[in-house]
Amino acid sequence: MGALLQQGEESPFIAVNEQGRSPFVLICEHASNAMPEKLGTLGLPEAELTRHIAWDIGAEKVGRLLSRLMDAPLLLQRYSRLAYDCNRPPESPDSIPEMSELTAIPGNRKLSAEDRLARAREIYRPFHDGVSAVLDGRAAGGQHSLVVSIHSFTPVYKGKPRSVELGILHDRDTTLSSKLIKSFPNVDARLNEPYGPKDGVLHTLNLHGFARGLQHAMIEIRNDLVATGRGQDEWAQRLSVPLIQAATK
């Protein structure tokens, strides 16, 4: 297959407000449903790329609003998780899914080792190298960081409705998640739901947070709550105060 991204195509790594002075660094691995030109639609109808299988609906907008409210850096991943899921390591079968929920992904079937390597080399590596560079730069400048990734989840998964509205996820370090979960008394908020470490969804936080000894957590918002501008603004406001308070406790 050779090179995946063509000349003129955007980098997988996008930094917003990189010099923000907040102790928080926000990450959104599933910000976009954009596809590298070479992959087309992976054999899917265009309408399928608007669904949750392709991206985290509302997550980027919530992240951008939080970035402004908190003066926090926001690190975005530009391409659809169907091209490469940057919250999975290259050795994970889910990094380039052949099935997403109940949908087969034709363009991800029977890939050669060269094809898989091209996607890891041109999407996964540049994104995570960019995250590392920001965190390392802050550390070198004496600026402490807390790492929070922003995600959204579908209200119905494989035909099963989900009532949970907000998930706060952690793996080996519960310091930040245990603070945040207490801050949403009027929300159906749960620890390690609708996903948890067993689902392999803490890769980014383990790679960049745990490995550096930084407090970290994943925030998952049910996507029907953040599908509109009003919902995105509401949830950014809801999240900003508990996050700021958690950094000072």
mmCIF file of C-alpha atoms in Angstrom:
data_model
loop_
_atom_site.group_PDB
_atom_site.id
_atom_site.type_symbol
_atom_site.label_atom_id
_atom_site.label_comp_id
_atom_site.label_asym_id
_atom_site.label_seq_id
_atom_site.Cartn_x
_atom_site.Cartn_y
_atom_site.Cartn_z
ATOM 1 C CA MET A 1 0.000 0.000 0.000
ATOM 2 C CA GLY A 2 2.861 2.398 0.704
ATOM 3 C CA ALA A 3 2.111 5.790 2.255
ATOM 4 C CA LEU A 4 -1.382 6.256 3.638
ATOM 5 C CA LEU A 5 -1.698 10.038 3.977
ATOM 6 C CA GLN A 6 -1.261 12.019 0.805
ATOM 7 C CA GLN A 7 0.466 15.365 0.401
ATOM 8 C CA GLY A 8 -1.777 18.119 1.723
ATOM 9 C CA GLU A 9 -3.767 15.927 4.086
ATOM 10 C CA GLU A 10 -3.936 17.027 7.720
ATOM 11 C CA SER A 11 -1.738 15.629 10.451
ATOM 12 C CA PRO A 12 -3.492 13.171 12.781
ATOM 13 C CA PHE A 13 -2.393 15.356 15.701
ATOM 14 C CA ILE A 14 -4.019 18.724 16.308
ATOM 15 C CA ALA A 15 -3.146 20.861 19.345
ATOM 16 C CA VAL A 16 -5.620 23.520 20.468
ATOM 17 C CA ASN A 17 -4.523 26.149 23.014
ATOM 18 C CA GLU A 18 -1.244 24.291 23.470
ATOM 19 C CA GLN A 19 0.123 26.967 25.814
ATOM 20 C CA GLY A 20 -2.927 26.890 28.100
ATOM 21 C CA ARG A 21 -2.059 27.390 31.754
ATOM 22 C CA SER A 22 -4.551 24.961 33.273
ATOM 23 C CA PRO A 23 -3.030 21.956 35.037
ATOM 24 C CA PHE A 24 -5.325 19.833 32.864
ATOM 25 C CA VAL A 25 -4.379 18.487 29.457
ATOM 26 C CA LEU A 26 -7.481 17.338 27.561
ATOM 27 C CA ILE A 27 -7.298 14.583 24.952
ATOM 28 C CA CYS A 28 -9.896 13.535 22.391
ATOM 29 C CA GLU A 29 -8.813 10.496 20.390
ATOM 30 C CA HIS A 30 -12.144 10.071 18.572
ATOM 31 C CA ALA A 31 -12.800 13.698 17.654
ATOM 32 C CA SER A 32 -13.564 13.253 13.968
ATOM 33 C CA ASN A 33 -15.142 10.971 11.392
ATOM 34 C CA ALA A 34 -12.766 12.174 8.665
ATOM 35 C CA MET A 35 -11.108 9.512 6.525
ATOM 36 C CA PRO A 36 -7.729 9.579 4.801
ATOM 37 C CA GLU A 37 -8.454 10.019 1.095
ATOM 38 C CA LYS A 38 -6.789 6.735 0.233
ATOM 39 C CA LEU A 39 -9.265 4.784 2.374
ATOM 40 C CA GLY A 40 -12.411 6.312 0.877
ATOM 41 C CA THR A 41 -15.327 5.211 3.057
ATOM 42 C CA LEU A 42 -13.846 1.757 3.810
ATOM 43 C CA GLY A 43 -16.653 0.311 1.699
ATOM 44 C CA LEU A 44 -19.371 1.783 3.915
ATOM 45 C CA PRO A 45 -22.274 4.019 2.845
ATOM 46 C CA GLU A 46 -21.547 7.661 3.722
ATOM 47 C CA ALA A 47 -24.383 7.634 6.263
ATOM 48 C CA GLU A 48 -22.564 5.010 8.341
ATOM 49 C CA LEU A 49 -19.712 7.454 8.915
ATOM 50 C CA THR A 50 -22.046 9.805 10.782
ATOM 51 C CA ARG A 51 -22.761 7.138 13.422
ATOM 52 C CA HIS A 52 -20.973 6.462 16.694
ATOM 53 C CA ILE A 53 -19.003 3.647 15.057
ATOM 54 C CA ALA A 54 -16.920 6.278 13.245
ATOM 55 C CA TRP A 55 -16.372 8.878 15.994
ATOM 56 C CA ASP A 56 -17.455 10.158 19.401
ATOM 57 C CA ILE A 57 -20.367 12.448 18.601
ATOM 58 C CA GLY A 58 -20.129 15.761 20.454
ATOM 59 C CA ALA A 59 -16.821 14.984 22.155
ATOM 60 C CA GLU A 60 -14.662 17.427 20.190
ATOM 61 C CA LYS A 61 -17.096 20.309 20.724
ATOM 62 C CA VAL A 62 -17.283 19.605 24.469
ATOM 63 C CA GLY A 63 -13.486 19.434 24.535
ATOM 64 C CA ARG A 64 -13.105 22.768 22.734
ATOM 65 C CA LEU A 65 -15.556 24.460 25.102
ATOM 66 C CA LEU A 66 -13.772 22.985 28.129
ATOM 67 C CA SER A 67 -10.452 24.117 26.719
ATOM 68 C CA ARG A 68 -11.712 27.706 26.607
ATOM 69 C CA LEU A 69 -13.438 27.591 29.997
ATOM 70 C CA MET A 70 -10.387 26.120 31.746
ATOM 71 C CA ASP A 71 -7.569 27.546 29.590
ATOM 72 C CA ALA A 72 -6.463 23.960 29.007
ATOM 73 C CA PRO A 73 -4.558 22.441 26.091
ATOM 74 C CA LEU A 74 -6.746 20.152 23.969
ATOM 75 C CA LEU A 75 -5.092 17.436 21.880
ATOM 76 C CA LEU A 76 -7.268 16.072 19.085
ATOM 77 C CA GLN A 77 -6.925 13.102 16.758
ATOM 78 C CA ARG A 78 -8.106 14.051 13.292
ATOM 79 C CA TYR A 79 -9.113 10.717 11.672
ATOM 80 C CA SER A 80 -11.965 8.303 12.233
ATOM 81 C CA ARG A 81 -11.462 5.467 14.675
ATOM 82 C CA LEU A 82 -12.453 3.159 11.796
ATOM 83 C CA ALA A 83 -9.219 4.111 10.018
ATOM 84 C CA TYR A 84 -7.261 3.600 13.247
ATOM 85 C CA ASP A 85 -8.459 3.715 16.844
ATOM 86 C CA CYS A 86 -5.752 5.697 18.627
ATOM 87 C CA ASN A 87 -7.040 4.487 21.994
ATOM 88 C CA ARG A 88 -5.770 1.018 21.116
ATOM 89 C CA PRO A 89 -2.155 -0.186 20.695
ATOM 90 C CA PRO A 90 -1.043 -1.598 17.331
ATOM 91 C CA GLU A 91 -1.130 -5.174 18.659
ATOM 92 C CA SER A 92 -4.848 -4.915 19.497
ATOM 93 C CA PRO A 93 -7.277 -6.348 16.904
ATOM 94 C CA ASP A 94 -9.611 -3.447 17.779
ATOM 95 C CA SER A 95 -7.078 -0.882 16.598
ATOM 96 C CA ILE A 96 -8.361 -1.469 13.033
ATOM 97 C CA PRO A 97 -11.776 -3.082 13.593
ATOM 98 C CA GLU A 98 -13.269 -5.492 11.108
ATOM 99 C CA MET A 99 -16.563 -5.186 13.011
ATOM 100 C CA SER A 100 -17.824 -2.166 14.928
ATOM 101 C CA GLU A 101 -20.862 -2.913 17.080
ATOM 102 C CA LEU A 102 -22.988 -4.905 14.587
ATOM 103 C CA THR A 103 -21.527 -3.313 11.433
ATOM 104 C CA ALA A 104 -18.955 -5.028 9.233
ATOM 105 C CA ILE A 105 -16.160 -2.748 7.960
ATOM 106 C CA PRO A 106 -15.259 -4.087 4.478
ATOM 107 C CA GLY A 107 -12.173 -1.904 4.023
ATOM 108 C CA ASN A 108 -10.597 -3.295 7.195
ATOM 109 C CA ARG A 109 -10.860 -6.964 6.263
ATOM 110 C CA LYS A 110 -7.857 -9.088 5.313
ATOM 111 C CA LEU A 111 -5.348 -6.269 5.567
ATOM 112 C CA SER A 112 -1.727 -7.104 4.900
ATOM 113 C CA ALA A 113 0.934 -6.485 7.523
ATOM 114 C CA GLU A 114 2.121 -3.585 5.370
ATOM 115 C CA ASP A 115 -1.355 -2.008 5.355
ATOM 116 C CA ARG A 116 -1.688 -2.296 9.131
ATOM 117 C CA LEU A 117 1.781 -0.878 9.638
ATOM 118 C CA ALA A 118 1.013 2.113 7.406
ATOM 119 C CA ARG A 119 -1.998 3.032 9.506
ATOM 120 C CA ALA A 120 -0.104 2.653 12.791
ATOM 121 C CA ARG A 121 2.893 4.548 11.450
ATOM 122 C CA GLU A 122 0.931 7.460 9.950
ATOM 123 C CA ILE A 123 -1.988 7.851 12.385
ATOM 124 C CA TYR A 124 -1.213 6.224 15.744
ATOM 125 C CA ARG A 125 2.460 7.179 16.072
ATOM 126 C CA PRO A 126 2.185 10.871 15.115
ATOM 127 C CA PHE A 127 -0.782 11.361 17.427
ATOM 128 C CA HIS A 128 0.831 9.782 20.465
ATOM 129 C CA ASP A 129 4.185 11.390 19.706
ATOM 130 C CA GLY A 130 2.369 14.736 19.709
ATOM 131 C CA VAL A 131 0.724 14.030 23.076
ATOM 132 C CA SER A 132 4.096 12.990 24.520
ATOM 133 C CA ALA A 133 5.768 16.146 23.229
ATOM 134 C CA VAL A 134 3.170 18.403 24.896
ATOM 135 C CA LEU A 135 3.363 16.587 28.234
ATOM 136 C CA ASP A 136 7.157 16.435 28.144
ATOM 137 C CA GLY A 137 7.344 20.134 27.283
ATOM 138 C CA ARG A 138 5.121 21.051 30.211
ATOM 139 C CA ALA A 139 7.172 18.888 32.553
ATOM 140 C CA ALA A 140 10.414 20.468 31.333
ATOM 141 C CA GLY A 141 8.930 23.888 32.051
ATOM 142 C CA GLY A 142 7.960 22.892 35.573
ATOM 143 C CA GLN A 143 4.227 22.768 34.805
ATOM 144 C CA HIS A 144 2.391 19.880 36.473
ATOM 145 C CA SER A 145 -0.247 18.102 34.388
ATOM 146 C CA LEU A 146 -3.399 16.096 34.979
ATOM 147 C CA VAL A 147 -4.623 14.153 31.955
ATOM 148 C CA VAL A 148 -8.312 13.800 31.042
ATOM 149 C CA SER A 149 -9.662 12.198 27.884
ATOM 150 C CA ILE A 150 -13.098 13.233 26.584
ATOM 151 C CA HIS A 151 -15.355 10.631 24.969
ATOM 152 C CA SER A 152 -19.014 9.978 24.236
ATOM 153 C CA PHE A 153 -20.935 6.707 24.031
ATOM 154 C CA THR A 154 -24.020 5.536 22.203
ATOM 155 C CA PRO A 155 -27.337 5.296 24.122
ATOM 156 C CA VAL A 156 -28.032 1.891 22.552
ATOM 157 C CA TYR A 157 -25.231 -0.655 22.154
ATOM 158 C CA LYS A 158 -25.902 -3.848 20.194
ATOM 159 C CA GLY A 159 -29.611 -3.349 20.767
ATOM 160 C CA LYS A 160 -29.313 -2.795 24.527
ATOM 161 C CA PRO A 161 -30.348 0.627 25.921
ATOM 162 C CA ARG A 162 -28.051 2.365 28.400
ATOM 163 C CA SER A 163 -29.440 4.550 31.175
ATOM 164 C CA VAL A 164 -26.087 5.769 32.507
ATOM 165 C CA GLU A 165 -25.463 9.383 31.508
ATOM 166 C CA LEU A 166 -21.867 9.923 32.574
ATOM 167 C CA GLY A 167 -19.017 7.494 33.044
ATOM 168 C CA ILE A 168 -15.784 8.282 34.891
ATOM 169 C CA LEU A 169 -13.220 5.647 33.973
ATOM 170 C CA HIS A 170 -9.938 4.618 35.542
ATOM 171 C CA ASP A 171 -7.555 1.673 35.577
ATOM 172 C CA ARG A 172 -4.748 1.424 38.113
ATOM 173 C CA ASP A 173 -4.964 4.957 39.527
ATOM 174 C CA THR A 174 -8.281 6.019 41.080
ATOM 175 C CA THR A 175 -7.114 9.351 42.528
ATOM 176 C CA LEU A 176 -8.839 11.669 40.060
ATOM 177 C CA SER A 177 -11.855 9.522 39.231
ATOM 178 C CA SER A 178 -12.757 9.122 42.908
ATOM 179 C CA LYS A 179 -12.861 12.921 43.259
ATOM 180 C CA LEU A 180 -14.898 13.521 40.119
ATOM 181 C CA ILE A 181 -17.568 10.866 40.670
ATOM 182 C CA LYS A 182 -18.770 12.696 43.805
ATOM 183 C CA SER A 183 -19.431 15.892 41.868
ATOM 184 C CA PHE A 184 -22.556 14.885 39.910
ATOM 185 C CA PRO A 185 -25.350 14.215 42.435
ATOM 186 C CA ASN A 186 -28.184 14.809 39.948
ATOM 187 C CA VAL A 187 -26.667 12.785 37.108
ATOM 188 C CA ASP A 188 -26.653 9.025 36.567
ATOM 189 C CA ALA A 189 -22.860 8.931 36.894
ATOM 190 C CA ARG A 190 -20.967 5.679 37.415
ATOM 191 C CA LEU A 191 -17.372 4.546 37.750
ATOM 192 C CA ASN A 192 -16.053 2.356 34.914
ATOM 193 C CA GLU A 193 -19.308 2.319 32.982
ATOM 194 C CA PRO A 194 -20.337 1.774 30.252
ATOM 195 C CA TYR A 195 -16.749 0.594 29.677
ATOM 196 C CA GLY A 196 -13.827 -0.267 31.911
ATOM 197 C CA PRO A 197 -10.235 -1.516 31.862
ATOM 198 C CA LYS A 198 -11.343 -4.981 30.725
ATOM 199 C CA ASP A 199 -12.536 -3.394 27.465
ATOM 200 C CA GLY A 200 -9.083 -2.021 26.663
ATOM 201 C CA VAL A 201 -10.268 1.589 26.619
ATOM 202 C CA LEU A 202 -7.657 3.020 29.005
ATOM 203 C CA HIS A 203 -4.703 2.685 26.625
ATOM 204 C CA THR A 204 -4.094 6.417 26.103
ATOM 205 C CA LEU A 205 -4.344 7.225 29.801
ATOM 206 C CA ASN A 206 -2.087 4.364 30.826
ATOM 207 C CA LEU A 207 0.431 5.330 28.157
ATOM 208 C CA HIS A 208 0.595 9.046 28.941
ATOM 209 C CA GLY A 209 -0.811 9.419 32.453
ATOM 210 C CA PHE A 210 0.026 6.359 34.508
ATOM 211 C CA ALA A 211 3.478 5.926 32.973
ATOM 212 C CA ARG A 212 4.365 9.500 34.020
ATOM 213 C CA GLY A 213 2.764 9.281 37.453
ATOM 214 C CA LEU A 214 0.140 11.873 36.490
ATOM 215 C CA GLN A 215 -3.422 11.833 37.800
ATOM 216 C CA HIS A 216 -5.774 10.930 34.976
ATOM 217 C CA ALA A 217 -9.335 9.903 34.127
ATOM 218 C CA MET A 218 -11.573 9.270 31.154
ATOM 219 C CA ILE A 219 -14.894 11.084 30.869
ATOM 220 C CA GLU A 220 -17.638 9.351 28.866
ATOM 221 C CA ILE A 221 -20.864 11.273 28.125
ATOM 222 C CA ARG A 222 -23.908 9.612 26.561
ATOM 223 C CA ASN A 223 -23.962 11.119 23.111
ATOM 224 C CA ASP A 224 -27.649 12.028 22.915
ATOM 225 C CA LEU A 225 -26.863 14.540 25.660
ATOM 226 C CA VAL A 226 -24.140 16.288 23.624
ATOM 227 C CA ALA A 227 -25.441 15.945 20.060
ATOM 228 C CA THR A 228 -26.498 19.620 19.946
ATOM 229 C CA GLY A 229 -24.729 22.886 20.676
ATOM 230 C CA ARG A 230 -26.935 23.465 23.686
ATOM 231 C CA GLY A 231 -26.070 20.070 25.154
ATOM 232 C CA GLN A 232 -22.376 20.525 24.469
ATOM 233 C CA ASP A 233 -22.356 23.893 26.215
ATOM 234 C CA GLU A 234 -24.321 22.527 29.166
ATOM 235 C CA TRP A 235 -21.968 19.596 29.689
ATOM 236 C CA ALA A 236 -18.828 21.658 29.277
ATOM 237 C CA GLN A 237 -20.132 23.958 32.005
ATOM 238 C CA ARG A 238 -21.085 20.981 34.182
ATOM 239 C CA LEU A 239 -17.664 19.408 33.856
ATOM 240 C CA SER A 240 -15.486 22.497 34.168
ATOM 241 C CA VAL A 241 -16.180 23.310 37.814
ATOM 242 C CA PRO A 242 -15.614 19.774 39.209
ATOM 243 C CA LEU A 243 -12.431 19.464 37.162
ATOM 244 C CA ILE A 244 -11.053 22.761 38.406
ATOM 245 C CA GLN A 245 -11.968 21.847 41.977
ATOM 246 C CA ALA A 246 -10.387 18.385 41.658
ATOM 247 C CA ALA A 247 -7.059 19.965 40.680
ATOM 248 C CA THR A 248 -6.941 21.965 43.909
ATOM 249 C CA LYS A 249 -7.905 19.222 46.376
#
